[in-house]
Short mmCIF file of N, CA and C in Angstrom, two decimals:
data_model
loop_
_atom_site.label_atom_id
_atom_site.label_comp_id
_atom_site.label_asym_id
_atom_site.label_seq_id
_atom_site.Cartn_x
_atom_site.Cartn_y
_atom_site.Cartn_z
N MET A 864 0.84 -1.17 0.00
CA MET A 864 0.00 0.00 0.00
C MET A 864 0.89 1.23 0.00
N ILE A 865 0.57 2.17 -0.87
CA ILE A 865 1.37 3.37 -1.00
C ILE A 865 0.49 4.60 -0.79
N LEU A 866 0.91 5.48 0.10
CA LEU A 866 0.25 6.76 0.29
C LEU A 866 0.77 7.67 -0.81
N THR A 867 -0.09 8.06 -1.74
CA THR A 867 0.37 8.85 -2.88
C THR A 867 0.25 10.35 -2.65
N GLU A 868 -0.78 10.77 -1.90
CA GLU A 868 -0.99 12.19 -1.61
C GLU A 868 -1.49 12.36 -0.20
N MET A 869 -0.99 13.39 0.49
CA MET A 869 -1.37 13.64 1.87
C MET A 869 -2.79 14.18 1.98
N GLY A 870 -3.19 15.07 1.10
CA GLY A 870 -4.50 15.69 1.21
C GLY A 870 -4.46 16.89 2.14
N ALA A 871 -5.60 17.52 2.34
CA ALA A 871 -5.68 18.76 3.11
C ALA A 871 -5.71 18.53 4.61
N ASN A 872 -6.27 17.42 5.06
CA ASN A 872 -6.44 17.18 6.48
C ASN A 872 -5.33 16.27 7.02
N LYS A 873 -4.15 16.83 7.18
CA LYS A 873 -2.96 16.06 7.57
C LYS A 873 -3.13 15.33 8.90
N ILE A 874 -3.72 15.99 9.89
CA ILE A 874 -3.85 15.38 11.22
C ILE A 874 -4.71 14.12 11.17
N ALA A 875 -5.83 14.17 10.47
CA ALA A 875 -6.70 12.99 10.35
C ALA A 875 -5.99 11.86 9.62
N VAL A 876 -5.22 12.20 8.59
CA VAL A 876 -4.48 11.18 7.83
C VAL A 876 -3.44 10.53 8.72
N ILE A 877 -2.72 11.33 9.51
CA ILE A 877 -1.70 10.78 10.42
C ILE A 877 -2.35 9.81 11.41
N LYS A 878 -3.51 10.16 11.95
CA LYS A 878 -4.22 9.28 12.90
C LYS A 878 -4.58 7.95 12.24
N GLU A 879 -5.07 8.00 11.00
CA GLU A 879 -5.45 6.75 10.31
C GLU A 879 -4.23 5.91 9.98
N VAL A 880 -3.13 6.54 9.59
CA VAL A 880 -1.90 5.80 9.29
C VAL A 880 -1.39 5.11 10.56
N ARG A 881 -1.43 5.82 11.68
CA ARG A 881 -1.01 5.23 12.96
C ARG A 881 -1.88 4.04 13.32
N GLY A 882 -3.19 4.13 13.03
CA GLY A 882 -4.10 3.03 13.30
C GLY A 882 -3.86 1.84 12.41
N ALA A 883 -3.40 2.10 11.18
CA ALA A 883 -3.17 1.02 10.22
C ALA A 883 -1.85 0.29 10.45
N VAL A 884 -0.87 0.99 11.01
CA VAL A 884 0.46 0.40 11.19
C VAL A 884 0.75 0.30 12.69
N PRO A 885 0.63 -0.89 13.27
CA PRO A 885 0.87 -1.05 14.71
C PRO A 885 2.31 -0.70 15.07
N GLY A 886 2.48 -0.03 16.19
CA GLY A 886 3.80 0.29 16.67
C GLY A 886 4.41 1.54 16.06
N LEU A 887 3.68 2.21 15.20
CA LEU A 887 4.19 3.42 14.56
C LEU A 887 3.94 4.61 15.47
N GLY A 888 4.99 5.33 15.79
CA GLY A 888 4.88 6.48 16.67
C GLY A 888 4.37 7.71 15.92
N LEU A 889 4.07 8.75 16.66
CA LEU A 889 3.53 9.97 16.07
C LEU A 889 4.54 10.60 15.10
N ALA A 890 5.80 10.69 15.52
CA ALA A 890 6.81 11.30 14.67
C ALA A 890 7.02 10.52 13.38
N GLU A 891 7.03 9.19 13.49
CA GLU A 891 7.21 8.34 12.31
C GLU A 891 6.03 8.48 11.36
N ALA A 892 4.81 8.49 11.91
CA ALA A 892 3.61 8.62 11.08
C ALA A 892 3.60 9.97 10.39
N LYS A 893 3.97 11.01 11.11
CA LYS A 893 4.01 12.36 10.53
C LYS A 893 5.01 12.42 9.38
N ALA A 894 6.20 11.84 9.59
CA ALA A 894 7.21 11.83 8.55
C ALA A 894 6.75 11.04 7.33
N LEU A 895 6.08 9.92 7.57
CA LEU A 895 5.57 9.11 6.46
C LEU A 895 4.54 9.89 5.65
N VAL A 896 3.61 10.53 6.33
CA VAL A 896 2.54 11.27 5.65
C VAL A 896 3.11 12.47 4.89
N GLU A 897 4.00 13.21 5.52
CA GLU A 897 4.58 14.39 4.88
C GLU A 897 5.52 14.03 3.74
N GLY A 898 6.07 12.82 3.75
CA GLY A 898 7.00 12.40 2.71
C GLY A 898 6.34 11.65 1.57
N ALA A 899 5.03 11.75 1.45
CA ALA A 899 4.30 11.02 0.40
C ALA A 899 4.87 11.36 -0.97
N PRO A 900 4.99 10.45 -1.88
CA PRO A 900 4.52 9.06 -1.84
C PRO A 900 5.45 8.15 -1.05
N LYS A 901 4.89 7.38 -0.16
CA LYS A 901 5.61 6.43 0.68
C LYS A 901 4.78 5.16 0.86
N THR A 902 5.48 4.07 1.10
CA THR A 902 4.81 2.80 1.38
C THR A 902 4.29 2.83 2.81
N ILE A 903 3.01 2.51 2.96
CA ILE A 903 2.41 2.46 4.30
C ILE A 903 2.61 1.09 4.92
N LYS A 904 2.21 0.07 4.17
CA LYS A 904 2.22 -1.29 4.71
C LYS A 904 2.42 -2.28 3.57
N GLU A 905 3.18 -3.32 3.84
CA GLU A 905 3.41 -4.36 2.83
C GLU A 905 2.91 -5.69 3.33
N GLY A 906 2.60 -6.57 2.41
CA GLY A 906 2.20 -7.94 2.75
C GLY A 906 0.85 -8.05 3.43
N VAL A 907 -0.09 -7.22 3.04
CA VAL A 907 -1.44 -7.30 3.62
C VAL A 907 -2.38 -7.99 2.64
N THR A 908 -3.45 -8.54 3.17
CA THR A 908 -4.44 -9.19 2.31
C THR A 908 -5.21 -8.11 1.55
N LYS A 909 -5.86 -8.50 0.49
CA LYS A 909 -6.64 -7.54 -0.31
C LYS A 909 -7.74 -6.93 0.54
N GLN A 910 -8.40 -7.75 1.35
CA GLN A 910 -9.49 -7.26 2.20
C GLN A 910 -8.98 -6.23 3.20
N GLU A 911 -7.87 -6.53 3.87
CA GLU A 911 -7.29 -5.60 4.83
C GLU A 911 -6.85 -4.31 4.16
N ALA A 912 -6.24 -4.44 2.97
CA ALA A 912 -5.79 -3.27 2.22
C ALA A 912 -6.97 -2.38 1.84
N ASP A 913 -8.06 -2.98 1.42
CA ASP A 913 -9.26 -2.21 1.06
C ASP A 913 -9.82 -1.45 2.25
N GLU A 914 -9.83 -2.10 3.43
CA GLU A 914 -10.35 -1.45 4.64
C GLU A 914 -9.47 -0.26 5.03
N ILE A 915 -8.16 -0.46 5.02
CA ILE A 915 -7.23 0.62 5.37
C ILE A 915 -7.35 1.76 4.36
N LYS A 916 -7.46 1.40 3.08
CA LYS A 916 -7.58 2.42 2.03
C LYS A 916 -8.82 3.28 2.25
N LYS A 917 -9.95 2.65 2.57
CA LYS A 917 -11.19 3.40 2.81
C LYS A 917 -11.02 4.40 3.94
N LYS A 918 -10.41 3.96 5.04
CA LYS A 918 -10.24 4.83 6.21
C LYS A 918 -9.33 6.01 5.90
N ILE A 919 -8.20 5.74 5.24
CA ILE A 919 -7.24 6.80 4.95
C ILE A 919 -7.81 7.76 3.91
N GLU A 920 -8.51 7.23 2.91
CA GLU A 920 -9.12 8.12 1.91
C GLU A 920 -10.26 8.93 2.50
N ALA A 921 -10.97 8.39 3.48
CA ALA A 921 -12.02 9.14 4.16
C ALA A 921 -11.42 10.33 4.92
N ALA A 922 -10.16 10.19 5.34
CA ALA A 922 -9.48 11.26 6.05
C ALA A 922 -8.95 12.33 5.07
N GLY A 923 -8.97 12.02 3.77
CA GLY A 923 -8.61 13.02 2.77
C GLY A 923 -7.36 12.73 1.96
N ALA A 924 -6.69 11.61 2.21
CA ALA A 924 -5.48 11.28 1.46
C ALA A 924 -5.81 10.37 0.29
N LYS A 925 -4.82 10.13 -0.55
CA LYS A 925 -4.98 9.20 -1.67
C LYS A 925 -4.02 8.02 -1.46
N VAL A 926 -4.57 6.82 -1.66
CA VAL A 926 -3.81 5.58 -1.43
C VAL A 926 -3.89 4.73 -2.68
N GLU A 927 -2.78 4.07 -2.98
CA GLU A 927 -2.73 3.15 -4.13
C GLU A 927 -2.35 1.76 -3.61
N ILE A 928 -3.06 0.76 -4.08
CA ILE A 928 -2.75 -0.63 -3.70
C ILE A 928 -2.03 -1.29 -4.86
N LYS A 929 -0.88 -1.87 -4.55
CA LYS A 929 -0.10 -2.57 -5.59
C LYS A 929 0.04 -4.03 -5.26
#
């Protein structure tokens, strides 16, 4: 999963990224979101990827599944 664009609501996107990636701290999530395009998570099932994508896109970012 790749975060392609941060979107306008950075704080909401950071919260969703932290929820999607266990063990990710606030500083790491912020750096990941601000450094888009970046890989969010690898090796996830299609169903899990779709759920994460919906949440992050609802927060205003753009996500690509590869």
